[in-house]
PDB file of N, CA and C in Angstrom:
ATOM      1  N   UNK A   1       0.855  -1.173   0.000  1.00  0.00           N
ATOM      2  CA  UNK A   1       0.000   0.000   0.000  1.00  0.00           C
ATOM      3  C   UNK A   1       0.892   1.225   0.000  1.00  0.00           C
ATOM      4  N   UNK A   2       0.058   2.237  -0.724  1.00  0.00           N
ATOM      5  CA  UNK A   2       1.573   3.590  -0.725  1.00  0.00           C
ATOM      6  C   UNK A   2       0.164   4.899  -1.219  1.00  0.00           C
ATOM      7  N   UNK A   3       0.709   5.874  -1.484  1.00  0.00           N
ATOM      8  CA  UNK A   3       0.051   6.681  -1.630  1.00  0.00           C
ATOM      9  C   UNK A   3       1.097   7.719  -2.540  1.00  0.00           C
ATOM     10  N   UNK A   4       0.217   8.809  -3.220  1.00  0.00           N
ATOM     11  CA  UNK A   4       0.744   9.926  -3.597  1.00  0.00           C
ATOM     12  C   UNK A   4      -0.196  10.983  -3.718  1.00  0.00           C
ATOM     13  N   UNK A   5       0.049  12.155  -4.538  1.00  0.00           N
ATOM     14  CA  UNK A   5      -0.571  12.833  -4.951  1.00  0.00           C
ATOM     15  C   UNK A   5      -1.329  12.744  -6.564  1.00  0.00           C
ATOM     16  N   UNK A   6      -2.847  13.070  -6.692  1.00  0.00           N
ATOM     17  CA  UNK A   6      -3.405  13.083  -7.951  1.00  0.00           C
ATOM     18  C   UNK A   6      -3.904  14.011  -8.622  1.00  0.00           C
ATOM     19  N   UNK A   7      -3.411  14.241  -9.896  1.00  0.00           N
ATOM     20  CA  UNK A   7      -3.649  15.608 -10.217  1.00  0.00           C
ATOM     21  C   UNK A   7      -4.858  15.557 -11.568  1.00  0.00           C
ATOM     22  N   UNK A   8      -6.212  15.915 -11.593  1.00  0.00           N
ATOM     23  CA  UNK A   8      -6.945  16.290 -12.478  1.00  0.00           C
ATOM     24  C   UNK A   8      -7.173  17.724 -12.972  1.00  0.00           C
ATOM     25  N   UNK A   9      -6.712  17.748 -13.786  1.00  0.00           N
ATOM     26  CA  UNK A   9      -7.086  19.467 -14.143  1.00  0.00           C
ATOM     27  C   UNK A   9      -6.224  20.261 -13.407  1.00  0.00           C
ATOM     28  N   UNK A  10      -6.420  21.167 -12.995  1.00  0.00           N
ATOM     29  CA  UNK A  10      -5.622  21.933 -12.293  1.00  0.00           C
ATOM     30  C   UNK A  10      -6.596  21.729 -10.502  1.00  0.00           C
ATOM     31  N   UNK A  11      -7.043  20.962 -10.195  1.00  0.00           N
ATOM     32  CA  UNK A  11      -7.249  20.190  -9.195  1.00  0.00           C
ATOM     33  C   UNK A  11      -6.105  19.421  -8.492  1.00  0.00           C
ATOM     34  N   UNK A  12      -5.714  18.957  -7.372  1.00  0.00           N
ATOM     35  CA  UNK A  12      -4.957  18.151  -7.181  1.00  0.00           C
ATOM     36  C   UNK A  12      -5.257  17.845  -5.553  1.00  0.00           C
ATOM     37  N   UNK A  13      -5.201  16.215  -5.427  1.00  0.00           N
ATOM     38  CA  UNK A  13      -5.667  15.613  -4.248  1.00  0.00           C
ATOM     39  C   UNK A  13      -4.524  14.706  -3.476  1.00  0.00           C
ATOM     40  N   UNK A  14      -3.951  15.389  -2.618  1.00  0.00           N
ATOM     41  CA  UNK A  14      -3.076  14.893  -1.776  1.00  0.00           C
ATOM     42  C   UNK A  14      -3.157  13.703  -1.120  1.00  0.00           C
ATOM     43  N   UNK A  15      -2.527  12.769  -0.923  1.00  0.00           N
ATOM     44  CA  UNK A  15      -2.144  11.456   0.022  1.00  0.00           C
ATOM     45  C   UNK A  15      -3.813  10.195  -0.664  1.00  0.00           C
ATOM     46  N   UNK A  16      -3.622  10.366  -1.863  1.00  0.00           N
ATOM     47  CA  UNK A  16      -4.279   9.266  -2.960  1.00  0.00           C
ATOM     48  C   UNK A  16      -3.910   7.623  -2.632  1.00  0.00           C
ATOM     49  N   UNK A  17      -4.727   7.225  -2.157  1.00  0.00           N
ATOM     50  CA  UNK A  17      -4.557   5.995  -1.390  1.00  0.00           C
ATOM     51  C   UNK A  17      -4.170   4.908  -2.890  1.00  0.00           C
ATOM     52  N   UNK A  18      -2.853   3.765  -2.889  1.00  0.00           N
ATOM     53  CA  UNK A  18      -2.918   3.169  -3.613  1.00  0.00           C
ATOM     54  C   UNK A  18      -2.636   1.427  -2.663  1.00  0.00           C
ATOM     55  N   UNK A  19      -3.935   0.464  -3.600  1.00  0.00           N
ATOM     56  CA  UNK A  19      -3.986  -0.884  -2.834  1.00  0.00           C
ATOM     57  C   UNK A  19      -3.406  -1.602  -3.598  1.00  0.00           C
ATOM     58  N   UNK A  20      -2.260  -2.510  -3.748  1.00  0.00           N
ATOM     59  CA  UNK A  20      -1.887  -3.498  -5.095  1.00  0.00           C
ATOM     60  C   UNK A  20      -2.569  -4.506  -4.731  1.00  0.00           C
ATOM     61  N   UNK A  21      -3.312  -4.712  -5.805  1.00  0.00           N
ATOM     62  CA  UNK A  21      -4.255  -5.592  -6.096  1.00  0.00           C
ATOM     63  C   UNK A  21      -5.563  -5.017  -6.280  1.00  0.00           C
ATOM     64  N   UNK A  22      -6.066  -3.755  -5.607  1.00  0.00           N
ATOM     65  CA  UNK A  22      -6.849  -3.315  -5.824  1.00  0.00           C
ATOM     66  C   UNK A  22      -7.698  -2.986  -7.329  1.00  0.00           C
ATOM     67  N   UNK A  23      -6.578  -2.613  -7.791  1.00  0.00           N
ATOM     68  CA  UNK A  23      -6.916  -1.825  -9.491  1.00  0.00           C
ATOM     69  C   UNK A  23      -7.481  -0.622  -9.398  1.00  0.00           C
ATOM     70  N   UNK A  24      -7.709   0.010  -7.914  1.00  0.00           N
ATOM     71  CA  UNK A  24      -8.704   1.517  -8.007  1.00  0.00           C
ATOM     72  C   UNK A  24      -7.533   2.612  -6.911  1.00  0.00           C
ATOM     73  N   UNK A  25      -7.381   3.902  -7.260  1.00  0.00           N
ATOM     74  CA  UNK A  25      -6.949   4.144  -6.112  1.00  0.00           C
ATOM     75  C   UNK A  25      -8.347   5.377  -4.980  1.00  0.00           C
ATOM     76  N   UNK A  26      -8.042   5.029  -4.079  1.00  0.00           N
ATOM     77  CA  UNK A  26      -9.181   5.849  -3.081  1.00  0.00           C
ATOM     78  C   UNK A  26      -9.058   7.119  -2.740  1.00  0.00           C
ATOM     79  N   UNK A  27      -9.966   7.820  -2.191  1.00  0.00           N
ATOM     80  CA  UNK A  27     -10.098   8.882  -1.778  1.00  0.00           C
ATOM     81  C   UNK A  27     -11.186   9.186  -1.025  1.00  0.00           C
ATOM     82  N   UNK A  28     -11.402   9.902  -0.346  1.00  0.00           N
ATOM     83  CA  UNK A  28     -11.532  10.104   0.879  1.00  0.00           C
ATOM     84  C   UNK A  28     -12.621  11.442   0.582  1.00  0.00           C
ATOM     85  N   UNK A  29     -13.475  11.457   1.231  1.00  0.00           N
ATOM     86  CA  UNK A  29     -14.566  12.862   1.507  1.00  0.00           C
ATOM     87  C   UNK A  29     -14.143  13.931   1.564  1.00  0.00           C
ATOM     88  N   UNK A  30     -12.915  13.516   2.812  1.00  0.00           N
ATOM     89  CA  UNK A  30     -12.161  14.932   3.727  1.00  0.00           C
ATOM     90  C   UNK A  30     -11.462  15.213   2.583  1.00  0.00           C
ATOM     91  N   UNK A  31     -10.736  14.373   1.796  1.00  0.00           N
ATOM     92  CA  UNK A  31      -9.705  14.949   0.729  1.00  0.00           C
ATOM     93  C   UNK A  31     -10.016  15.514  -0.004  1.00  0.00           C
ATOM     94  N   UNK A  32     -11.195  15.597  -0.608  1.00  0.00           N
ATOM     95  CA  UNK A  32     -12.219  16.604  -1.699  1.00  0.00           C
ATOM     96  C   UNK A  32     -12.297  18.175  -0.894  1.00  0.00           C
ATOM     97  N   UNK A  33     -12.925  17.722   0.375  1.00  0.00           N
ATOM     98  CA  UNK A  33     -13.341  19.335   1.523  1.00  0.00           C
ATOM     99  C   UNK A  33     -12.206  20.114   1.631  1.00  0.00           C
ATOM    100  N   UNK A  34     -10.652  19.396   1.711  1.00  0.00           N
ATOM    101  CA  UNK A  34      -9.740  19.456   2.161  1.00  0.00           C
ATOM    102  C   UNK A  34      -9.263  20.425   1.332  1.00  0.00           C
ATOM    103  N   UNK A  35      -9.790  20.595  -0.389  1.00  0.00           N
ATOM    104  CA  UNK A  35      -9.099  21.051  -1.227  1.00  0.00           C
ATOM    105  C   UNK A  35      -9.595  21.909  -1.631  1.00  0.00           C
ATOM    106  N   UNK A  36     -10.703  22.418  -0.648  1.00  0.00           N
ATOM    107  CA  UNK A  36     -12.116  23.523  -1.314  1.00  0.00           C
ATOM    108  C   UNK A  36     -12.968  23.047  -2.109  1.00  0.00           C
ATOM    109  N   UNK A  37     -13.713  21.630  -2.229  1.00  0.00           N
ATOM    110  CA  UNK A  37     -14.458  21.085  -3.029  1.00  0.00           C
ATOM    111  C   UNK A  37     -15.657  20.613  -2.441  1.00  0.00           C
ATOM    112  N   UNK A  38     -16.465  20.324  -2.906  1.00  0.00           N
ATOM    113  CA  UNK A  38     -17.860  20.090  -2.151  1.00  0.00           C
ATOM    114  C   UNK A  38     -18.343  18.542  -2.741  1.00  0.00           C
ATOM    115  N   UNK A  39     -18.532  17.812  -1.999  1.00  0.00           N
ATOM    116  CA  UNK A  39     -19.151  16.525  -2.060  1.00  0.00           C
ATOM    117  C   UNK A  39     -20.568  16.411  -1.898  1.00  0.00           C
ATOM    118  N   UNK A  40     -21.390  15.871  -2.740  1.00  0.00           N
ATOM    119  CA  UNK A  40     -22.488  15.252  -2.883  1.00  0.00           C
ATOM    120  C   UNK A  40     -23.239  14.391  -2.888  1.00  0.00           C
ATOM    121  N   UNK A  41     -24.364  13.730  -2.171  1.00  0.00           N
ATOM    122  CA  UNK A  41     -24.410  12.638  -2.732  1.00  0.00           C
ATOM    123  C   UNK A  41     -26.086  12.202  -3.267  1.00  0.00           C
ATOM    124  N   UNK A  42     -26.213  11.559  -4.012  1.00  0.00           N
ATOM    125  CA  UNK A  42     -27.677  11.379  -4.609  1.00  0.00           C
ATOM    126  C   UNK A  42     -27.773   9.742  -4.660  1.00  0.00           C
ATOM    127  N   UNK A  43     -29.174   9.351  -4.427  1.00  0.00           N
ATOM    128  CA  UNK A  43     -29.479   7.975  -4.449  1.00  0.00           C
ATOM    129  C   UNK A  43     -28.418   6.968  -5.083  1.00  0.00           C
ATOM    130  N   UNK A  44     -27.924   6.542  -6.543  1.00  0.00           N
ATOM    131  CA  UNK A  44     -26.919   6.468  -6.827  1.00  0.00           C
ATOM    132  C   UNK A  44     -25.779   7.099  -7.179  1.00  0.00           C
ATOM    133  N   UNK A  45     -25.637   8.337  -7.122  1.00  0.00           N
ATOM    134  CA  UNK A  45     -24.815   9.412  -7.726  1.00  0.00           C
ATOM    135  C   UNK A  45     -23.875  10.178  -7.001  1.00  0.00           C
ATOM    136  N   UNK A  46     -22.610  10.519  -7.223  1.00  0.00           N
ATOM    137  CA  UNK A  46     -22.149  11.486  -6.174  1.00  0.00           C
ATOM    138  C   UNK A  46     -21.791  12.383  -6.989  1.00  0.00           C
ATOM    139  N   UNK A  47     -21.590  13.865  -6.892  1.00  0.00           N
ATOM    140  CA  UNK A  47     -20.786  14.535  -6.981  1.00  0.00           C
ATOM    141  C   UNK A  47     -19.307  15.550  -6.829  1.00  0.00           C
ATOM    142  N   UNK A  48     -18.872  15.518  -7.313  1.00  0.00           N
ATOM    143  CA  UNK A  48     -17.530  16.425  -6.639  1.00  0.00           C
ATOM    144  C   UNK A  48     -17.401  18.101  -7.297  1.00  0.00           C
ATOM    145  N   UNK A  49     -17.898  19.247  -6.491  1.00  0.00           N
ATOM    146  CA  UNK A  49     -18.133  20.688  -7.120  1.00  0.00           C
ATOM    147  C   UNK A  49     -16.714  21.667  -6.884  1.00  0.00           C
ATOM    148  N   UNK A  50     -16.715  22.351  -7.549  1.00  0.00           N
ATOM    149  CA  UNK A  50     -15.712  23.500  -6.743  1.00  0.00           C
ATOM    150  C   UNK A  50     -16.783  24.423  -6.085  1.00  0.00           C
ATOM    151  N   UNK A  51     -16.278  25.661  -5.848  1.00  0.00           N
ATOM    152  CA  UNK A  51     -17.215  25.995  -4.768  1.00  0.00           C
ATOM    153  C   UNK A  51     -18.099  27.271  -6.117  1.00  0.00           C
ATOM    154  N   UNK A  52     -17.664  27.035  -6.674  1.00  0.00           N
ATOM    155  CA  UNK A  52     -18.943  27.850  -8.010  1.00  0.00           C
ATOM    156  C   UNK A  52     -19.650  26.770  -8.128  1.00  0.00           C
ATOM    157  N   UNK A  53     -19.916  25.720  -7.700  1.00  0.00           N
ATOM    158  CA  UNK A  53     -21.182  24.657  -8.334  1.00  0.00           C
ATOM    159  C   UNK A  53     -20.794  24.062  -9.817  1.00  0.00           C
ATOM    160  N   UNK A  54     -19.711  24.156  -9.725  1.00  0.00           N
ATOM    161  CA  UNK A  54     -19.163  23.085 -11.590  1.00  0.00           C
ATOM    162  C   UNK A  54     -18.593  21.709 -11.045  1.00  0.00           C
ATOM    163  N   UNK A  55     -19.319  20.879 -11.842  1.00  0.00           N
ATOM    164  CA  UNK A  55     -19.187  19.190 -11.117  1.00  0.00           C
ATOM    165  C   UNK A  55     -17.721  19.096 -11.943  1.00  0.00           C
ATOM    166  N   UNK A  56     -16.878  18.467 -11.191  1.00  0.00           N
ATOM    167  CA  UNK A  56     -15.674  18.328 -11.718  1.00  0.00           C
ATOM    168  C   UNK A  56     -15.603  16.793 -12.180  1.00  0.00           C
ATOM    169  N   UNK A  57     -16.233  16.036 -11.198  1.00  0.00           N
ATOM    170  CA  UNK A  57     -16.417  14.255 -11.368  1.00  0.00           C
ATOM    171  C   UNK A  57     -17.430  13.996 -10.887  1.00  0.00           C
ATOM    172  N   UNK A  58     -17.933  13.097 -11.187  1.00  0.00           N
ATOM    173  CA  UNK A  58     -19.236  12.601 -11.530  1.00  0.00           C
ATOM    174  C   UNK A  58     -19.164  10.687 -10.929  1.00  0.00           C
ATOM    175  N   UNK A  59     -19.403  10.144  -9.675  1.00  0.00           N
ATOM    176  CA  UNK A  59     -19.183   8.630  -9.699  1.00  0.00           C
ATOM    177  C   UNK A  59     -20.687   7.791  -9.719  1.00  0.00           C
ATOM    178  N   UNK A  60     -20.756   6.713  -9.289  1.00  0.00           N
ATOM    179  CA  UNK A  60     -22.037   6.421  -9.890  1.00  0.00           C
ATOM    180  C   UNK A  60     -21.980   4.826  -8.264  1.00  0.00           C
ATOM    181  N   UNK A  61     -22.325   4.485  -7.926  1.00  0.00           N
ATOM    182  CA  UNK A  61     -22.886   3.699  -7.027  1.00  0.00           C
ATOM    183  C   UNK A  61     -23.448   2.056  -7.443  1.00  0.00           C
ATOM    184  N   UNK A  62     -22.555   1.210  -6.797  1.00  0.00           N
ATOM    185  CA  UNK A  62     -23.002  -0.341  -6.721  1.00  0.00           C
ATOM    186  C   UNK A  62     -22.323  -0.903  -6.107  1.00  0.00           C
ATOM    187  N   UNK A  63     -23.166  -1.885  -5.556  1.00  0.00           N
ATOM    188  CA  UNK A  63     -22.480  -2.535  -4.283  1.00  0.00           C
ATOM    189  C   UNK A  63     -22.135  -2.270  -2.776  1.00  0.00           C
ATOM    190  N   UNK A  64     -22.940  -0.515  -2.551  1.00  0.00           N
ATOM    191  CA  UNK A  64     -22.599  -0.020  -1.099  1.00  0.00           C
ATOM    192  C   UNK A  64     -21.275   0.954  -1.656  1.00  0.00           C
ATOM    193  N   UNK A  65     -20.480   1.221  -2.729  1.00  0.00           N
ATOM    194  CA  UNK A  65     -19.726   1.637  -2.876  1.00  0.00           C
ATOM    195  C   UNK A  65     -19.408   2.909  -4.353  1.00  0.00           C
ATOM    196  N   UNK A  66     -19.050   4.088  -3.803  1.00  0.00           N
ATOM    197  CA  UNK A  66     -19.085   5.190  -5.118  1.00  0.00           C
ATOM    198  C   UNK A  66     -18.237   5.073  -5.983  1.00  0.00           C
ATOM    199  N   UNK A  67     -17.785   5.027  -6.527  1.00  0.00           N
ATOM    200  CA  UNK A  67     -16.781   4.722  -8.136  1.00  0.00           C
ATOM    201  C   UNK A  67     -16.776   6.380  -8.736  1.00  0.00           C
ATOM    202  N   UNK A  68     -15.735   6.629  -9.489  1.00  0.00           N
ATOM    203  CA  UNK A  68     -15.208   7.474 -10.199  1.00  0.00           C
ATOM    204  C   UNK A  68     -14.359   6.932 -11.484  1.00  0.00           C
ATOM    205  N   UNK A  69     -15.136   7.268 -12.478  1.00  0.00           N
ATOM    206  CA  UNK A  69     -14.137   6.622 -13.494  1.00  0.00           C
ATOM    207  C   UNK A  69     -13.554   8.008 -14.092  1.00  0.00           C
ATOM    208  N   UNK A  70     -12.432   7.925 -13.681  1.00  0.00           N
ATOM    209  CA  UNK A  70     -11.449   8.773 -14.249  1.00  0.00           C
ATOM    210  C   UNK A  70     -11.213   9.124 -15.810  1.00  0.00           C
ATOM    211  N   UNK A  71     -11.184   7.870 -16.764  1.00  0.00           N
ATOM    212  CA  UNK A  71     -10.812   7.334 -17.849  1.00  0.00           C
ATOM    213  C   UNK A  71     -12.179   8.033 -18.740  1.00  0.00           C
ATOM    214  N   UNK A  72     -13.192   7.896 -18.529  1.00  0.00           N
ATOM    215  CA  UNK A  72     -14.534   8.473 -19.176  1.00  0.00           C
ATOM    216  C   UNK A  72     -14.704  10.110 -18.495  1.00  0.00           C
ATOM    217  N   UNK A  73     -14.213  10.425 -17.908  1.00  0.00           N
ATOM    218  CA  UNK A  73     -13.882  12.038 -17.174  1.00  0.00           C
ATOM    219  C   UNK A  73     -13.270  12.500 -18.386  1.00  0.00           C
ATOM    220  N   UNK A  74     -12.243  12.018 -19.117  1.00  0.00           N
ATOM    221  CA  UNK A  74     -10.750  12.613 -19.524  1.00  0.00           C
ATOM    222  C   UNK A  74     -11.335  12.745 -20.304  1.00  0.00           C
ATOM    223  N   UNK A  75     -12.250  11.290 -21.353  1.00  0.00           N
ATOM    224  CA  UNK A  75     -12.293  11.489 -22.513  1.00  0.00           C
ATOM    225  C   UNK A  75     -13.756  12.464 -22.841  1.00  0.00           C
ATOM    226  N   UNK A  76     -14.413  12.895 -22.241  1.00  0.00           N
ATOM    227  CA  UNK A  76     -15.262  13.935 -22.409  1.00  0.00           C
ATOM    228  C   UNK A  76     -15.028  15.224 -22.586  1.00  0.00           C
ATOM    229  N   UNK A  77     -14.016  15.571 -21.379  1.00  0.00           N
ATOM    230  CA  UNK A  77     -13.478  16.926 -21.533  1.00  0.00           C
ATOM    231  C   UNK A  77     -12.856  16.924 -22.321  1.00  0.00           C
ATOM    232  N   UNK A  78     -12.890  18.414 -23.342  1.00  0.00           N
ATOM    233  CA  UNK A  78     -12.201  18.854 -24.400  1.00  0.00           C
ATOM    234  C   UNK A  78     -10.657  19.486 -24.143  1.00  0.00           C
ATOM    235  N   UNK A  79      -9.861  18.655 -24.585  1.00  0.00           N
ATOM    236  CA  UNK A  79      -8.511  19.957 -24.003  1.00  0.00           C
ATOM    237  C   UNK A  79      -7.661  19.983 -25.153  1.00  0.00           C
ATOM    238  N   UNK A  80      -7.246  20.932 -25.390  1.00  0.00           N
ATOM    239  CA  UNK A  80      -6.191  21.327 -26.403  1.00  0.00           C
ATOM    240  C   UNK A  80      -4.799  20.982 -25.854  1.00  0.00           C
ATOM    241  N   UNK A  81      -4.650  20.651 -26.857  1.00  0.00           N
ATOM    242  CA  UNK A  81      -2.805  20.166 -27.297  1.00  0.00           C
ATOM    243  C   UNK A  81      -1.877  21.388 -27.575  1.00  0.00           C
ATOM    244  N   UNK A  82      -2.142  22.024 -29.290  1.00  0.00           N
ATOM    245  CA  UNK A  82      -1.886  22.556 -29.277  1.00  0.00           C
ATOM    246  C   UNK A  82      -2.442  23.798 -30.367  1.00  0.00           C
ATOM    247  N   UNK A  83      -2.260  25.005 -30.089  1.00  0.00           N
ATOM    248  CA  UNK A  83      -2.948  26.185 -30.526  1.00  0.00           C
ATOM    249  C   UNK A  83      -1.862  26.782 -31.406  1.00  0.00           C
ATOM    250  N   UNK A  84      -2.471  27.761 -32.211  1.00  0.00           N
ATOM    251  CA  UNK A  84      -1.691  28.323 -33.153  1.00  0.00           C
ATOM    252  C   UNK A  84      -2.390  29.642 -33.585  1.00  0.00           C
ATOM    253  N   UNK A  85      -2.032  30.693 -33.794  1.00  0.00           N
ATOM    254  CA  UNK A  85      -2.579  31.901 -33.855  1.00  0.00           C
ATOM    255  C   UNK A  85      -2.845  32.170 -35.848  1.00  0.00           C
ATOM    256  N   UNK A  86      -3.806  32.422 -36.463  1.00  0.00           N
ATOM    257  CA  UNK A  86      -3.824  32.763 -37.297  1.00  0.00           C
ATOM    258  C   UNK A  86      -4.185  34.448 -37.777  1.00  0.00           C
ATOM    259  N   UNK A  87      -3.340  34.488 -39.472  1.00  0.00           N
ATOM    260  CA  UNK A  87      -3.410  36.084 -39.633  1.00  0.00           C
ATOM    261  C   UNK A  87      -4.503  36.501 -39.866  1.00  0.00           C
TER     262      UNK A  87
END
């Protein structure tokens, strides 16, 4: 077990729990509050806000347990590579 830091966006969540064997790494309520972020939670749904109300992640619920898929986060958001100025 070990931990680090995880960085989404210009977000970043300190002491990111990692389990080998797990395949997921964890996080924690406090670690969201911790960072100025607001946690949510809905019948199956959670949210994670900044404090303007913009959902940053989105997890979804089964088994007693919230999930975050990181991997379907990334590929939604639009981000540029690279830019180029035209005349």
């Amino acid at each position: 077990m070990g931990y680090g830091d995880y960085q989404i966006g210009n977000v970043t969540s300190s002491r990111v729990y990692y389990v080998e064997g797990l395949g997921h790494n964890l996080f924690s309520v406090g670690q969201f509050c911790d960072s100025d972020l607001e946690v949510a939670f809905r019948q199956h749904t959670c949210f994670i806000r900044n404090l303007k109300g913009v959902d940053l992640l989105t997890g979804s619920q089964e088994n007693n347990l919230y999930t975050i898929s990181l991997q379907d986060m990334m590929a939604s958001s639009p981000i540029c590579l690279l830019s180029k100025a035209s005349k």
